[in-house]
PDB file of C-alpha atoms in Angstrom:
ATOM      1  CA  UNK A 393     190.852 123.038  81.186  1.00  0.00           C
ATOM      2  CA  UNK A 394     187.669 123.219  79.156  1.00  0.00           C
ATOM      3  CA  UNK A 395     188.346 125.055  75.909  1.00  0.00           C
ATOM      4  CA  UNK A 396     185.713 126.907  73.948  1.00  0.00           C
ATOM      5  CA  UNK A 397     186.642 128.177  70.507  1.00  0.00           C
ATOM      6  CA  UNK A 398     184.618 130.918  68.941  1.00  0.00           C
ATOM      7  CA  UNK A 399     184.505 131.873  65.295  1.00  0.00           C
ATOM      8  CA  UNK A 400     184.821 134.165  63.601  1.00  0.00           C
ATOM      9  CA  UNK A 401     186.963 136.331  65.847  1.00  0.00           C
ATOM     10  CA  UNK A 402     185.833 139.511  64.073  1.00  0.00           C
ATOM     11  CA  UNK A 403     182.727 140.190  62.001  1.00  0.00           C
ATOM     12  CA  UNK A 404     181.911 143.468  60.270  1.00  0.00           C
ATOM     13  CA  UNK A 405     178.612 143.680  58.413  1.00  0.00           C
ATOM     14  CA  UNK A 406     176.026 146.124  57.122  1.00  0.00           C
ATOM     15  CA  UNK A 407     172.727 146.780  58.840  1.00  0.00           C
ATOM     16  CA  UNK A 408     170.070 144.323  57.699  1.00  0.00           C
ATOM     17  CA  UNK A 409     172.406 141.395  57.048  1.00  0.00           C
ATOM     18  CA  UNK A 410     172.129 138.031  58.786  1.00  0.00           C
ATOM     19  CA  UNK A 411     175.022 136.419  60.614  1.00  0.00           C
ATOM     20  CA  UNK A 412     175.967 133.331  62.581  1.00  0.00           C
ATOM     21  CA  UNK A 413     178.708 132.955  65.169  1.00  0.00           C
ATOM     22  CA  UNK A 414     179.928 129.634  66.444  1.00  0.00           C
ATOM     23  CA  UNK A 415     181.152 128.240  69.728  1.00  0.00           C
ATOM     24  CA  UNK A 416     182.854 124.830  69.599  1.00  0.00           C
ATOM     25  CA  UNK A 417     184.553 122.508  72.038  1.00  0.00           C
ATOM     26  CA  UNK A 418     185.772 118.941  72.292  1.00  0.00           C
ATOM     27  CA  UNK A 419     184.303 118.812  75.803  1.00  0.00           C
ATOM     28  CA  UNK A 420     180.730 118.202  76.876  1.00  0.00           C
ATOM     29  CA  UNK A 421     179.168 120.995  78.882  1.00  0.00           C
ATOM     30  CA  UNK A 422     176.381 120.906  81.409  1.00  0.00           C
ATOM     31  CA  UNK A 423     175.063 124.161  79.980  1.00  0.00           C
ATOM     32  CA  UNK A 424     176.154 126.918  77.648  1.00  0.00           C
ATOM     33  CA  UNK A 425     175.558 130.615  78.061  1.00  0.00           C
ATOM     34  CA  UNK A 426     175.844 133.508  75.636  1.00  0.00           C
ATOM     35  CA  UNK A 427     176.852 136.965  76.828  1.00  0.00           C
ATOM     36  CA  UNK A 428     177.221 140.319  75.135  1.00  0.00           C
ATOM     37  CA  UNK A 429     179.844 142.749  76.371  1.00  0.00           C
ATOM     38  CA  UNK A 430     180.096 146.407  75.422  1.00  0.00           C
ATOM     39  CA  UNK A 431     183.207 148.552  75.909  1.00  0.00           C
ATOM     40  CA  UNK A 432     183.786 149.564  79.510  1.00  0.00           C
ATOM     41  CA  UNK A 433     181.138 147.213  80.840  1.00  0.00           C
ATOM     42  CA  UNK A 434     180.855 143.699  82.146  1.00  0.00           C
ATOM     43  CA  UNK A 435     179.289 140.857  80.142  1.00  0.00           C
ATOM     44  CA  UNK A 436     175.496 140.662  80.177  1.00  0.00           C
ATOM     45  CA  UNK A 437     173.766 137.296  79.939  1.00  0.00           C
ATOM     46  CA  UNK A 438     171.619 136.788  76.831  1.00  0.00           C
ATOM     47  CA  UNK A 439     170.564 133.164  77.183  1.00  0.00           C
ATOM     48  CA  UNK A 440     171.344 129.820  78.816  1.00  0.00           C
ATOM     49  CA  UNK A 441     170.873 126.563  76.907  1.00  0.00           C
ATOM     50  CA  UNK A 442     170.834 123.308  78.832  1.00  0.00           C
ATOM     51  CA  UNK A 443     169.380 120.492  76.729  1.00  0.00           C
ATOM     52  CA  UNK A 444     171.165 119.018  73.707  1.00  0.00           C
ATOM     53  CA  UNK A 445     169.434 120.200  70.514  1.00  0.00           C
ATOM     54  CA  UNK A 446     167.707 123.048  72.326  1.00  0.00           C
ATOM     55  CA  UNK A 447     166.800 126.148  70.350  1.00  0.00           C
ATOM     56  CA  UNK A 448     165.966 129.441  72.033  1.00  0.00           C
ATOM     57  CA  UNK A 449     164.846 132.667  70.424  1.00  0.00           C
ATOM     58  CA  UNK A 450     165.278 136.156  71.788  1.00  0.00           C
ATOM     59  CA  UNK A 451     163.681 138.576  69.309  1.00  0.00           C
ATOM     60  CA  UNK A 452     166.051 138.528  66.297  1.00  0.00           C
ATOM     61  CA  UNK A 453     168.581 136.264  68.029  1.00  0.00           C
ATOM     62  CA  UNK A 454     168.378 132.465  67.749  1.00  0.00           C
ATOM     63  CA  UNK A 455     170.558 130.261  69.928  1.00  0.00           C
ATOM     64  CA  UNK A 456     171.139 126.562  69.380  1.00  0.00           C
ATOM     65  CA  UNK A 457     172.853 123.993  71.583  1.00  0.00           C
ATOM     66  CA  UNK A 458     174.372 121.043  69.752  1.00  0.00           C
ATOM     67  CA  UNK A 459     172.907 117.586  70.222  1.00  0.00           C
ATOM     68  CA  UNK A 460     176.095 116.399  71.936  1.00  0.00           C
ATOM     69  CA  UNK A 461     176.274 119.543  74.094  1.00  0.00           C
ATOM     70  CA  UNK A 462     179.726 120.369  72.775  1.00  0.00           C
ATOM     71  CA  UNK A 463     178.868 123.318  70.562  1.00  0.00           C
ATOM     72  CA  UNK A 464     176.480 126.191  70.120  1.00  0.00           C
ATOM     73  CA  UNK A 465     175.580 128.843  67.590  1.00  0.00           C
ATOM     74  CA  UNK A 466     174.082 132.296  67.677  1.00  0.00           C
ATOM     75  CA  UNK A 467     172.213 133.545  64.628  1.00  0.00           C
ATOM     76  CA  UNK A 468     171.176 137.178  64.279  1.00  0.00           C
ATOM     77  CA  UNK A 469     168.578 138.127  61.699  1.00  0.00           C
ATOM     78  CA  UNK A 470     168.530 141.593  60.165  1.00  0.00           C
ATOM     79  CA  UNK A 471     171.394 142.912  62.291  1.00  0.00           C
ATOM     80  CA  UNK A 472     171.179 146.450  63.638  1.00  0.00           C
ATOM     81  CA  UNK A 473     173.905 148.845  64.825  1.00  0.00           C
ATOM     82  CA  UNK A 474     172.684 148.261  68.374  1.00  0.00           C
ATOM     83  CA  UNK A 475     173.789 144.632  68.055  1.00  0.00           C
ATOM     84  CA  UNK A 476     177.422 145.768  67.954  1.00  0.00           C
ATOM     85  CA  UNK A 477     179.461 144.258  70.759  1.00  0.00           C
ATOM     86  CA  UNK A 478     181.603 141.356  71.897  1.00  0.00           C
ATOM     87  CA  UNK A 479     179.645 138.092  71.969  1.00  0.00           C
ATOM     88  CA  UNK A 480     180.989 135.529  74.410  1.00  0.00           C
ATOM     89  CA  UNK A 481     179.976 131.950  74.941  1.00  0.00           C
ATOM     90  CA  UNK A 482     180.608 130.301  78.287  1.00  0.00           C
ATOM     91  CA  UNK A 483     180.170 126.749  79.488  1.00  0.00           C
ATOM     92  CA  UNK A 484     179.769 125.071  82.827  1.00  0.00           C
ATOM     93  CA  UNK A 485     181.475 121.798  83.728  1.00  0.00           C
ATOM     94  CA  UNK A 486     179.584 118.643  82.984  1.00  0.00           C
ATOM     95  CA  UNK A 487     178.645 117.063  86.272  1.00  0.00           C
ATOM     96  CA  UNK A 488     179.726 120.043  88.332  1.00  0.00           C
ATOM     97  CA  UNK A 489     177.333 121.731  90.666  1.00  0.00           C
ATOM     98  CA  UNK A 490     179.474 124.853  90.924  1.00  0.00           C
ATOM     99  CA  UNK A 491     179.166 128.065  88.992  1.00  0.00           C
ATOM    100  CA  UNK A 492     182.578 128.229  87.357  1.00  0.00           C
ATOM    101  CA  UNK A 493     182.289 129.449  83.766  1.00  0.00           C
ATOM    102  CA  UNK A 494     184.726 128.695  80.937  1.00  0.00           C
ATOM    103  CA  UNK A 495     184.631 131.498  78.388  1.00  0.00           C
ATOM    104  CA  UNK A 496     185.503 131.540  74.716  1.00  0.00           C
ATOM    105  CA  UNK A 497     187.619 134.403  73.382  1.00  0.00           C
ATOM    106  CA  UNK A 498     184.583 136.039  71.828  1.00  0.00           C
ATOM    107  CA  UNK A 499     183.368 137.348  68.475  1.00  0.00           C
ATOM    108  CA  UNK A 500     183.645 141.098  68.011  1.00  0.00           C
ATOM    109  CA  UNK A 501     180.633 142.130  65.922  1.00  0.00           C
ATOM    110  CA  UNK A 502     180.367 145.528  64.259  1.00  0.00           C
ATOM    111  CA  UNK A 503     177.176 146.443  62.441  1.00  0.00           C
ATOM    112  CA  UNK A 504     177.416 149.518  60.217  1.00  0.00           C
ATOM    113  CA  UNK A 505     174.377 151.663  59.470  1.00  0.00           C
TER     114      UNK A 505
ATOM    115  CA  UNK B 400     173.111 148.435  85.784  1.00  0.00           C
ATOM    116  CA  UNK B 401     173.646 144.876  87.046  1.00  0.00           C
ATOM    117  CA  UNK B 402     173.525 145.824  90.715  1.00  0.00           C
ATOM    118  CA  UNK B 403     177.106 144.640  91.232  1.00  0.00           C
ATOM    119  CA  UNK B 404     179.517 147.407  92.163  1.00  0.00           C
ATOM    120  CA  UNK B 405     183.271 147.377  91.840  1.00  0.00           C
ATOM    121  CA  UNK B 406     185.834 149.873  93.043  1.00  0.00           C
ATOM    122  CA  UNK B 407     188.013 151.401  91.898  1.00  0.00           C
ATOM    123  CA  UNK B 408     187.123 151.685  88.207  1.00  0.00           C
ATOM    124  CA  UNK B 409     190.736 152.326  87.224  1.00  0.00           C
ATOM    125  CA  UNK B 410     193.966 151.558  89.018  1.00  0.00           C
ATOM    126  CA  UNK B 411     197.463 152.443  87.874  1.00  0.00           C
ATOM    127  CA  UNK B 412     200.395 151.157  89.855  1.00  0.00           C
ATOM    128  CA  UNK B 413     203.987 150.029  89.536  1.00  0.00           C
ATOM    129  CA  UNK B 414     205.568 146.605  89.378  1.00  0.00           C
ATOM    130  CA  UNK B 415     206.139 145.010  92.761  1.00  0.00           C
ATOM    131  CA  UNK B 416     203.238 146.825  94.383  1.00  0.00           C
ATOM    132  CA  UNK B 417     200.121 145.432  96.049  1.00  0.00           C
ATOM    133  CA  UNK B 418     196.530 146.441  95.315  1.00  0.00           C
ATOM    134  CA  UNK B 419     193.070 145.551  96.574  1.00  0.00           C
ATOM    135  CA  UNK B 420     190.002 145.379  94.364  1.00  0.00           C
ATOM    136  CA  UNK B 421     186.616 145.530  95.982  1.00  0.00           C
ATOM    137  CA  UNK B 422     183.267 144.069  94.959  1.00  0.00           C
ATOM    138  CA  UNK B 423     179.766 144.401  96.380  1.00  0.00           C
ATOM    139  CA  UNK B 424     177.350 141.772  95.065  1.00  0.00           C
ATOM    140  CA  UNK B 425     173.706 142.325  94.194  1.00  0.00           C
ATOM    141  CA  UNK B 426     171.423 142.439  97.178  1.00  0.00           C
ATOM    142  CA  UNK B 427     170.511 138.886  98.125  1.00  0.00           C
ATOM    143  CA  UNK B 428     173.277 137.189  96.138  1.00  0.00           C
ATOM    144  CA  UNK B 429     175.477 134.862  98.170  1.00  0.00           C
ATOM    145  CA  UNK B 430     178.019 133.845  95.528  1.00  0.00           C
ATOM    146  CA  UNK B 431     180.815 136.060  94.293  1.00  0.00           C
ATOM    147  CA  UNK B 432     183.095 135.203  91.383  1.00  0.00           C
ATOM    148  CA  UNK B 433     186.266 136.893  90.194  1.00  0.00           C
ATOM    149  CA  UNK B 434     187.374 136.854  86.558  1.00  0.00           C
ATOM    150  CA  UNK B 435     190.366 138.317  84.743  1.00  0.00           C
ATOM    151  CA  UNK B 436     190.041 139.560  81.160  1.00  0.00           C
ATOM    152  CA  UNK B 437     193.143 140.202  79.087  1.00  0.00           C
ATOM    153  CA  UNK B 438     193.700 140.532  75.366  1.00  0.00           C
ATOM    154  CA  UNK B 439     195.796 137.387  75.092  1.00  0.00           C
ATOM    155  CA  UNK B 440     193.891 135.120  77.504  1.00  0.00           C
ATOM    156  CA  UNK B 441     190.302 136.281  77.207  1.00  0.00           C
ATOM    157  CA  UNK B 442     187.995 136.054  80.213  1.00  0.00           C
ATOM    158  CA  UNK B 443     189.322 133.606  82.791  1.00  0.00           C
ATOM    159  CA  UNK B 444     187.785 132.392  86.024  1.00  0.00           C
ATOM    160  CA  UNK B 445     189.882 133.070  89.117  1.00  0.00           C
ATOM    161  CA  UNK B 446     187.899 132.090  92.193  1.00  0.00           C
ATOM    162  CA  UNK B 447     184.391 131.669  93.621  1.00  0.00           C
ATOM    163  CA  UNK B 448     183.087 132.312  97.133  1.00  0.00           C
ATOM    164  CA  UNK B 449     179.735 131.318  98.515  1.00  0.00           C
ATOM    165  CA  UNK B 450     178.481 132.813 101.755  1.00  0.00           C
ATOM    166  CA  UNK B 451     181.982 133.525 102.969  1.00  0.00           C
ATOM    167  CA  UNK B 452     183.593 130.233 101.971  1.00  0.00           C
ATOM    168  CA  UNK B 453     185.831 129.458  99.014  1.00  0.00           C
ATOM    169  CA  UNK B 454     184.008 127.108  96.650  1.00  0.00           C
ATOM    170  CA  UNK B 455     186.038 126.852  93.469  1.00  0.00           C
ATOM    171  CA  UNK B 456     189.456 127.910  92.319  1.00  0.00           C
ATOM    172  CA  UNK B 457     190.587 128.514  88.771  1.00  0.00           C
ATOM    173  CA  UNK B 458     193.751 129.916  87.242  1.00  0.00           C
ATOM    174  CA  UNK B 459     194.562 132.139  90.180  1.00  0.00           C
ATOM    175  CA  UNK B 460     198.209 132.895  90.845  1.00  0.00           C
ATOM    176  CA  UNK B 461     199.693 132.357  94.290  1.00  0.00           C
ATOM    177  CA  UNK B 462     200.402 136.116  94.399  1.00  0.00           C
ATOM    178  CA  UNK B 463     196.651 136.684  94.279  1.00  0.00           C
ATOM    179  CA  UNK B 464     194.229 136.064  97.123  1.00  0.00           C
ATOM    180  CA  UNK B 465     190.606 136.807  97.800  1.00  0.00           C
ATOM    181  CA  UNK B 466     188.079 136.695 100.575  1.00  0.00           C
ATOM    182  CA  UNK B 467     184.393 137.243 101.140  1.00  0.00           C
ATOM    183  CA  UNK B 468     183.346 139.060 104.282  1.00  0.00           C
ATOM    184  CA  UNK B 469     180.299 138.493 106.514  1.00  0.00           C
ATOM    185  CA  UNK B 470     178.470 141.328 104.763  1.00  0.00           C
ATOM    186  CA  UNK B 471     179.132 139.363 101.525  1.00  0.00           C
ATOM    187  CA  UNK B 472     181.341 141.938  99.860  1.00  0.00           C
ATOM    188  CA  UNK B 473     184.555 140.530  98.466  1.00  0.00           C
ATOM    189  CA  UNK B 474     188.096 141.725  97.965  1.00  0.00           C
ATOM    190  CA  UNK B 475     190.715 140.508  95.526  1.00  0.00           C
ATOM    191  CA  UNK B 476     194.281 141.189  96.622  1.00  0.00           C
ATOM    192  CA  UNK B 477     197.031 141.236  94.019  1.00  0.00           C
ATOM    193  CA  UNK B 478     200.624 141.428  95.248  1.00  0.00           C
ATOM    194  CA  UNK B 479     204.121 141.593  93.760  1.00  0.00           C
ATOM    195  CA  UNK B 480     202.491 142.948  90.648  1.00  0.00           C
ATOM    196  CA  UNK B 481     204.001 142.253  87.249  1.00  0.00           C
ATOM    197  CA  UNK B 482     203.427 143.913  83.891  1.00  0.00           C
ATOM    198  CA  UNK B 483     201.456 140.872  82.779  1.00  0.00           C
ATOM    199  CA  UNK B 484     198.897 141.411  85.533  1.00  0.00           C
ATOM    200  CA  UNK B 485     197.536 144.403  83.637  1.00  0.00           C
ATOM    201  CA  UNK B 486     193.974 143.435  82.756  1.00  0.00           C
ATOM    202  CA  UNK B 487     190.319 144.009  83.442  1.00  0.00           C
ATOM    203  CA  UNK B 488     189.146 142.317  86.624  1.00  0.00           C
ATOM    204  CA  UNK B 489     185.461 141.508  86.872  1.00  0.00           C
ATOM    205  CA  UNK B 490     183.414 140.484  89.809  1.00  0.00           C
ATOM    206  CA  UNK B 491     180.124 138.645  89.300  1.00  0.00           C
ATOM    207  CA  UNK B 492     177.475 137.513  91.726  1.00  0.00           C
ATOM    208  CA  UNK B 493     174.642 134.997  91.746  1.00  0.00           C
ATOM    209  CA  UNK B 494     171.947 133.913  94.129  1.00  0.00           C
ATOM    210  CA  UNK B 495     173.264 130.415  94.654  1.00  0.00           C
ATOM    211  CA  UNK B 496     176.419 128.523  93.891  1.00  0.00           C
ATOM    212  CA  UNK B 497     175.212 126.106  91.239  1.00  0.00           C
ATOM    213  CA  UNK B 498     176.101 126.115  87.579  1.00  0.00           C
ATOM    214  CA  UNK B 499     172.850 127.385  86.099  1.00  0.00           C
ATOM    215  CA  UNK B 500     172.430 130.375  88.373  1.00  0.00           C
ATOM    216  CA  UNK B 501     172.657 133.539  86.297  1.00  0.00           C
ATOM    217  CA  UNK B 502     175.817 135.495  87.030  1.00  0.00           C
ATOM    218  CA  UNK B 503     175.572 139.274  87.042  1.00  0.00           C
ATOM    219  CA  UNK B 504     178.801 141.055  86.222  1.00  0.00           C
ATOM    220  CA  UNK B 505     180.051 144.330  87.613  1.00  0.00           C
ATOM    221  CA  UNK B 506     181.597 147.051  85.428  1.00  0.00           C
ATOM    222  CA  UNK B 507     185.115 145.864  86.174  1.00  0.00           C
ATOM    223  CA  UNK B 508     188.346 147.361  87.471  1.00  0.00           C
ATOM    224  CA  UNK B 509     190.976 148.180  84.867  1.00  0.00           C
ATOM    225  CA  UNK B 510     194.403 147.535  86.354  1.00  0.00           C
ATOM    226  CA  UNK B 511     197.465 148.969  84.659  1.00  0.00           C
ATOM    227  CA  UNK B 512     200.866 147.940  85.965  1.00  0.00           C
ATOM    228  CA  UNK B 513     203.717 150.170  84.770  1.00  0.00           C
TER     229      UNK B 513
END
């Protein structure tokens, strides 16, 4: 079983603050994906990172894939209440051609106005 | 709206019973995935189908089974239900079966076993 550990588990901040959440594993992944899930809904894909060391930006969100493809981080600049949600990282098996995703337990982010 | 539909949205049943969860993938998607989300285990992969055939199996109990029909909709059957089966069950779909295909998740079915 591929294990992904996310930290912190909970994060409560004020609007305008910056934050970083982490996704770590002892396993190498073919790719890593970040999802956001809101209550009563399914996860929605934010980004996929494939290459070790890759950095992707999505407006105020910056995603980084570790050089060894074992870890990833999500940095949010100037957080807004609309960023509130459960952030999940998910990895795909190294060498596998199938779509099975291994999910971390998630970081529950609350941004207060 | 992801384009993936799941029914029912909520299901309440008793231990020992059998239920069927239904999923319709996005138009054009051939792969269907089932995931279980619980507070203690997080989101866990159960099974994947591609164009009617089983492609990958995860932590799916023997009491659970699934299939994908010729029209590509899928059903997840849960039998001899136990209290611990209470969870959110998500279906996702993707165009292909490979790892980097984006998976689109449905809204989920919340199963409560009393």
